[in-house]
Coordinates of C-alpha atoms in Angstrom, one line a residue:
X218 CA -37.4 53.4 -25.9
X219 CA -37.1 50.8 -28.7
X220 CA -33.4 51.3 -29.1
X221 CA -33.0 51.0 -25.3
X222 CA -34.8 47.6 -25.3
X223 CA -32.7 46.3 -28.2
X224 CA -29.6 47.3 -26.3
X225 CA -30.8 45.4 -23.2
X226 CA -31.6 42.4 -25.3
X227 CA -28.2 42.6 -26.9
X228 CA -26.6 42.6 -23.5
X229 CA -28.7 39.6 -22.3
X230 CA -27.7 37.7 -25.4
X231 CA -24.0 38.6 -24.8
X232 CA -24.3 37.3 -21.2
X233 CA -26.0 34.1 -22.4
X234 CA -23.2 33.5 -24.9
X235 CA -20.6 34.0 -22.3
X236 CA -22.3 31.6 -19.9
X237 CA -22.6 28.9 -22.5
X238 CA -21.0 25.5 -22.0
X239 CA -17.3 25.5 -22.8
X240 CA -16.0 22.9 -25.3
X241 CA -13.5 20.3 -23.9
X242 CA -9.9 21.4 -24.6
X243 CA -9.4 18.7 -27.3
X244 CA -12.6 19.5 -29.1
X245 CA -11.9 23.2 -29.0
X246 CA -8.5 22.6 -30.5
X247 CA -9.7 20.5 -33.4
X248 CA -12.8 22.5 -34.2
X249 CA -10.9 25.7 -34.3
X250 CA -8.4 24.2 -36.8
X251 CA -5.6 24.0 -34.3
X252 CA -3.1 21.2 -34.4
X253 CA -3.6 18.5 -31.7
X254 CA -0.1 19.2 -30.6
X255 CA -1.5 22.5 -29.2
X256 CA -2.7 20.3 -26.2
X257 CA 0.9 19.4 -25.3
X258 CA 2.2 21.0 -22.2
X259 CA 5.9 21.1 -21.9
X260 CA 6.8 21.2 -18.2
X261 CA 10.1 21.0 -16.4
X262 CA 10.1 17.2 -16.4
X263 CA 7.5 15.8 -18.8
X264 CA 5.7 16.6 -22.0
X265 CA 2.1 16.0 -20.9
X266 CA -1.5 15.8 -22.2
X267 CA -4.4 16.0 -19.7
X268 CA -8.0 15.2 -20.7
X269 CA -9.6 14.8 -17.3
X270 CA -13.4 14.8 -16.9
X271 CA -14.2 15.4 -20.5
X272 CA -17.1 12.9 -20.6
X273 CA -15.2 10.8 -23.2
X274 CA -16.6 7.4 -24.0
X275 CA -13.7 6.6 -26.4
X276 CA -10.2 8.0 -26.8
X277 CA -9.7 10.6 -29.6
X278 CA -7.6 9.1 -32.4
X279 CA -5.2 12.0 -32.6
X280 CA -3.7 11.0 -29.3
X281 CA -1.8 8.1 -30.9
X282 CA -0.1 10.5 -33.3
X283 CA 1.6 12.3 -30.4
X284 CA 4.6 10.0 -29.7
X285 CA 6.4 12.7 -27.7
X286 CA 3.9 12.5 -24.8
X287 CA 5.5 11.4 -21.6
X288 CA 2.6 12.0 -19.2
X289 CA -1.0 11.2 -20.2
X290 CA -4.0 11.7 -17.9
X291 CA -7.3 10.3 -19.1
X292 CA -8.8 9.9 -15.6
X293 CA -12.5 10.5 -14.6
X294 CA -14.1 9.8 -18.0
X295 CA -16.3 7.0 -19.2
X296 CA -13.8 5.1 -21.3
X297 CA -14.7 1.4 -21.9
X298 CA -11.8 0.4 -24.0
X299 CA -8.2 1.6 -24.5
X300 CA -7.2 0.6 -28.0
X301 CA -4.0 -1.2 -29.0
X302 CA -2.7 2.1 -30.4
X303 CA -1.7 2.9 -26.8
X304 CA 1.5 1.0 -27.6
X305 CA 2.6 3.8 -30.0
X306 CA 3.2 6.1 -27.0
X307 CA 6.4 4.4 -26.1
X308 CA 7.9 7.5 -24.3
X309 CA 5.1 7.4 -21.7
X310 CA 6.5 7.7 -18.1
X311 CA 3.2 8.4 -16.3
X312 CA -0.2 7.1 -17.4
X313 CA -3.4 7.7 -15.5
X314 CA -6.5 5.8 -16.5
X315 CA -8.3 6.0 -13.1
X316 CA -12.0 6.5 -12.7
X317 CA -13.2 5.0 -16.0
X318 CA -15.2 1.9 -17.0
X319 CA -12.4 -0.3 -18.3
X320 CA -12.9 -4.0 -18.3
X321 CA -9.4 -4.8 -19.6
X322 CA -6.1 -3.3 -20.6
X323 CA -4.6 -3.9 -24.1
X324 CA -1.7 -6.3 -24.2
X325 CA 0.2 -3.6 -26.1
X326 CA 0.6 -1.8 -22.7
X327 CA 3.7 -4.0 -22.5
X328 CA 5.3 -1.8 -25.3
X329 CA 5.5 1.1 -22.8
X330 CA 9.0 0.2 -21.7
X331 CA 9.6 3.7 -20.2
X332 CA 6.5 3.6 -18.0
X333 CA 7.2 4.3 -14.3
X334 CA 3.7 5.2 -12.9
X335 CA 0.4 3.6 -13.8
X336 CA -3.0 4.3 -12.3
X337 CA -5.9 2.1 -13.3
X338 CA -7.8 2.5 -10.1
X339 CA -11.6 2.7 -10.0
X340 CA -12.4 0.7 -13.1
X341 CA -14.0 -2.7 -13.9
X342 CA -11.0 -4.8 -14.4
X343 CA -11.2 -8.5 -13.6
X344 CA -7.7 -9.4 -14.7
X345 CA -4.4 -7.7 -15.6
X346 CA -2.5 -8.6 -18.8
X347 CA 0.7 -10.6 -18.3
X348 CA 2.3 -8.2 -20.8
X349 CA 2.3 -5.5 -18.2
X350 CA 5.3 -7.2 -16.6
X351 CA 7.3 -6.1 -19.7
X352 CA 7.2 -2.6 -18.2
X353 CA 10.4 -3.3 -16.2
X354 CA 10.8 0.4 -15.1
X355 CA 7.4 0.5 -13.4
X356 CA 7.7 1.9 -9.9
X357 CA 4.2 2.8 -8.9
X358 CA 1.1 0.7 -9.7
X359 CA -2.5 1.3 -8.5
X360 CA -5.1 -1.3 -9.3
X361 CA -7.4 -0.4 -6.4
X362 CA -11.2 -0.5 -6.7
X363 CA -11.6 -3.1 -9.4
X364 CA -12.7 -6.8 -9.4
X365 CA -9.3 -8.5 -9.6
X366 CA -8.7 -11.8 -7.8
X367 CA -5.3 -12.8 -9.1
X368 CA -2.2 -11.4 -10.8
X369 CA 0.0 -13.0 -13.5
X370 CA 3.0 -14.9 -12.2
X371 CA 5.1 -12.8 -14.7
X372 CA 4.7 -9.9 -12.3
X373 CA 7.8 -11.2 -10.6
X374 CA 9.7 -9.4 -13.4
X375 CA 8.6 -6.0 -12.0
X376 CA 11.7 -5.7 -9.9
X377 CA 11.6 -1.9 -9.8
X378 CA 8.1 -1.8 -8.3
X379 CA 8.1 0.2 -5.1
X380 CA 4.4 1.0 -4.5
X381 CA 1.6 -1.4 -5.1
X382 CA -2.1 -0.7 -4.3
X383 CA -4.4 -3.7 -4.6
X384 CA -7.1 -2.5 -2.2
X385 CA -10.8 -2.9 -2.8
X386 CA -10.6 -6.0 -5.0
X387 CA -11.5 -9.7 -4.7
X388 CA -8.2 -11.3 -3.5
X389 CA -8.7 -14.2 -1.1
X390 CA -4.9 -14.5 -0.7
X391 CA -1.9 -12.4 -1.4
X392 CA -0.7 -13.4 -4.9
X393 CA 2.5 -15.3 -4.8
X394 CA 4.2 -13.0 -7.3
X395 CA 3.9 -10.1 -4.8
X396 CA 6.4 -11.8 -2.4
X397 CA 9.0 -11.7 -5.2
X398 CA 8.8 -7.9 -5.4
X399 CA 11.7 -7.2 -3.1
X400 CA 11.8 -3.4 -3.8
X401 CA 8.3 -2.8 -2.5
X402 CA 8.2 -0.2 0.3
X403 CA 4.4 0.3 0.1
X404 CA 1.7 -2.5 -0.1
X405 CA -2.0 -1.9 0.3
X406 CA -4.3 -4.9 0.3
X407 CA -7.1 -3.4 2.4
X408 CA -10.8 -4.3 1.8
X409 CA -10.3 -7.6 0.1
X410 CA -11.2 -11.1 1.2
X411 CA -7.9 -12.2 2.8
X412 CA -8.1 -14.8 5.5
X413 CA -4.4 -15.2 6.2
X414 CA -0.9 -13.8 5.4
X415 CA 1.6 -16.3 4.0
X416 CA 4.9 -16.8 5.9
X417 CA 6.6 -15.7 2.6
X418 CA 5.7 -12.1 3.5
X419 CA 9.1 -12.0 5.2
X420 CA 10.8 -11.6 1.8
X421 CA 9.4 -8.1 1.5
X422 CA 12.4 -6.8 3.5
X423 CA 12.1 -3.2 2.3
X424 CA 8.4 -2.8 3.2
X425 CA 7.7 0.3 5.2
X426 CA 4.0 0.6 4.9
X427 CA 1.7 -2.5 5.0
X428 CA -2.0 -2.0 5.0
X429 CA -4.3 -5.0 5.3
X430 CA -7.3 -3.5 7.1
X431 CA -10.9 -4.6 6.5
X432 CA -10.2 -8.3 5.7
X433 CA -10.9 -11.6 7.5
X434 CA -7.4 -12.2 8.8
X435 CA -7.4 -14.3 12.0
X436 CA -3.7 -14.4 12.9
X437 CA -0.5 -12.6 11.9
X438 CA 2.4 -14.8 10.9
X439 CA 5.6 -14.8 12.9
X440 CA 7.6 -14.0 9.8
X441 CA 5.9 -10.6 9.6
X442 CA 8.0 -9.6 12.6
X443 CA 11.2 -9.9 10.5
X444 CA 10.2 -7.0 8.2
X445 CA 12.0 -4.6 10.5
X446 CA 11.7 -1.6 8.2
X447 CA 7.9 -1.4 8.9
X448 CA 6.8 2.0 10.0
X449 CA 3.1 1.6 9.5
X450 CA 1.2 -1.7 9.9
X451 CA -2.5 -1.4 9.6
X452 CA -4.6 -4.5 10.5
X453 CA -7.7 -2.7 11.6
X454 CA -11.1 -4.4 11.1
X455 CA -10.0 -8.0 11.0
X456 CA -10.6 -11.1 13.1
X457 CA -7.3 -11.1 15.0
X458 CA -7.4 -12.6 18.4
X459 CA -3.7 -13.1 19.3
X460 CA -0.4 -11.4 18.3
X461 CA 2.9 -13.1 17.5
X462 CA 5.4 -12.9 20.5
X463 CA 8.1 -11.5 18.2
X464 CA 6.1 -8.4 17.2
X465 CA 8.4 -6.3 19.5
X466 CA 11.1 -6.7 16.8
X467 CA 9.2 -4.1 14.7
X468 CA 11.1 -1.3 16.5
X469 CA 10.4 1.3 13.8
X470 CA 6.7 1.3 14.6
X471 CA 6.5 4.5 16.7
X472 CA 3.2 4.1 18.5
X473 CA -0.3 2.5 18.7
X474 CA -1.9 4.6 16.0
X475 CA -5.5 5.7 15.7
X476 CA -5.4 8.2 12.9
X477 CA -5.3 6.4 9.5
X478 CA -2.5 8.6 8.2
X479 CA -0.3 8.2 11.3
X480 CA 2.7 5.8 11.3
X481 CA 2.5 3.0 13.8
X482 CA 0.5 -0.1 14.6
X483 CA -3.2 0.1 13.7
X484 CA -5.0 -2.7 15.5
X485 CA -8.4 -1.3 16.3
X486 CA -11.7 -3.3 15.8
X487 CA -10.2 -6.8 16.3
X488 CA -11.5 -9.3 18.8
X489 CA -8.2 -9.5 20.7
X490 CA -8.2 -12.0 23.5
X491 CA -7.6 -10.8 27.1
X492 CA -5.4 -9.3 28.4
X493 CA -4.4 -7.8 25.0
X494 CA -7.1 -5.1 24.8
X495 CA -6.0 -3.6 28.1
X496 CA -2.3 -4.0 27.2
X497 CA -2.8 -2.2 23.9
X498 CA -4.5 0.7 25.6
X499 CA -1.2 1.2 27.6
X500 CA 0.7 2.0 24.4
X501 CA 3.2 0.3 22.1
X502 CA 6.0 0.1 24.7
X503 CA 3.7 -1.7 27.2
X504 CA 2.5 -4.1 24.4
X505 CA 6.1 -4.9 23.3
X506 CA 7.2 -5.5 26.9
X507 CA 4.3 -7.8 27.5
X508 CA 5.1 -9.8 24.4
X509 CA 8.8 -9.9 25.2
X510 CA 8.1 -11.2 28.7
X511 CA 5.6 -13.7 27.4
X512 CA 8.1 -15.1 25.0
X513 CA 10.8 -15.4 27.7
X514 CA 8.4 -17.4 30.0
X515 CA 7.4 -19.8 27.2

């Protein structure tokens, strides 16, 4: 009987050990005497390191001794500071810092001259370092869900930028530097404090997706109608009463859209003046015909 009890206790202790909390990958590597390089994953495109959801409040020093890293994911931690040592990883192509507690980015981020994709969404940023504009290869930038109200004028140098997400911030106007980013095909400024859109928006000639929902915009500028590549225009939840007569020039908008992911014109939840609400219900062709005829009679 005694031996049987000891066996059962042994089994229970084995189960307990197996169910114990697993060490984060980087701690496991270091405590077991492995080289930090054991965390490197060599994929088809990039050499990567992923330390997602590790509960880190600071970055482990060994990271800055891995110069071959091209893709680094530090998202969903509790990081407050990214040290200047980040600049040592000058081969980085993709950097994900989303979902942390960062209040600023180090100016050394400008040393990442090969950086193409940067996520710093869902942090506590109030500003962006001007040095980021030195990352001339940057193509995708997400700064959403922060507390940013302006961008450095030097951002005009980011001529390769194609996708820019500035949603859920504190912008009261679209930063002037944005209108110089002629390669943009995606621009998200939803959930800010915008009251208008400058006529300069017409310079974003390659824009295909433009989201400005949930702001305080009262009118759409006529110049917006000259961005003829637009396939999705989302102005839901604003204060728009009238529409520019030339809106029918946006022929790539396929429909009045209701699903947020659908291409088309999203114009719900605006105080449109009559007869626009009824016209919109008839569909995009009916709306465009109405605006065209209205222009001809003016």
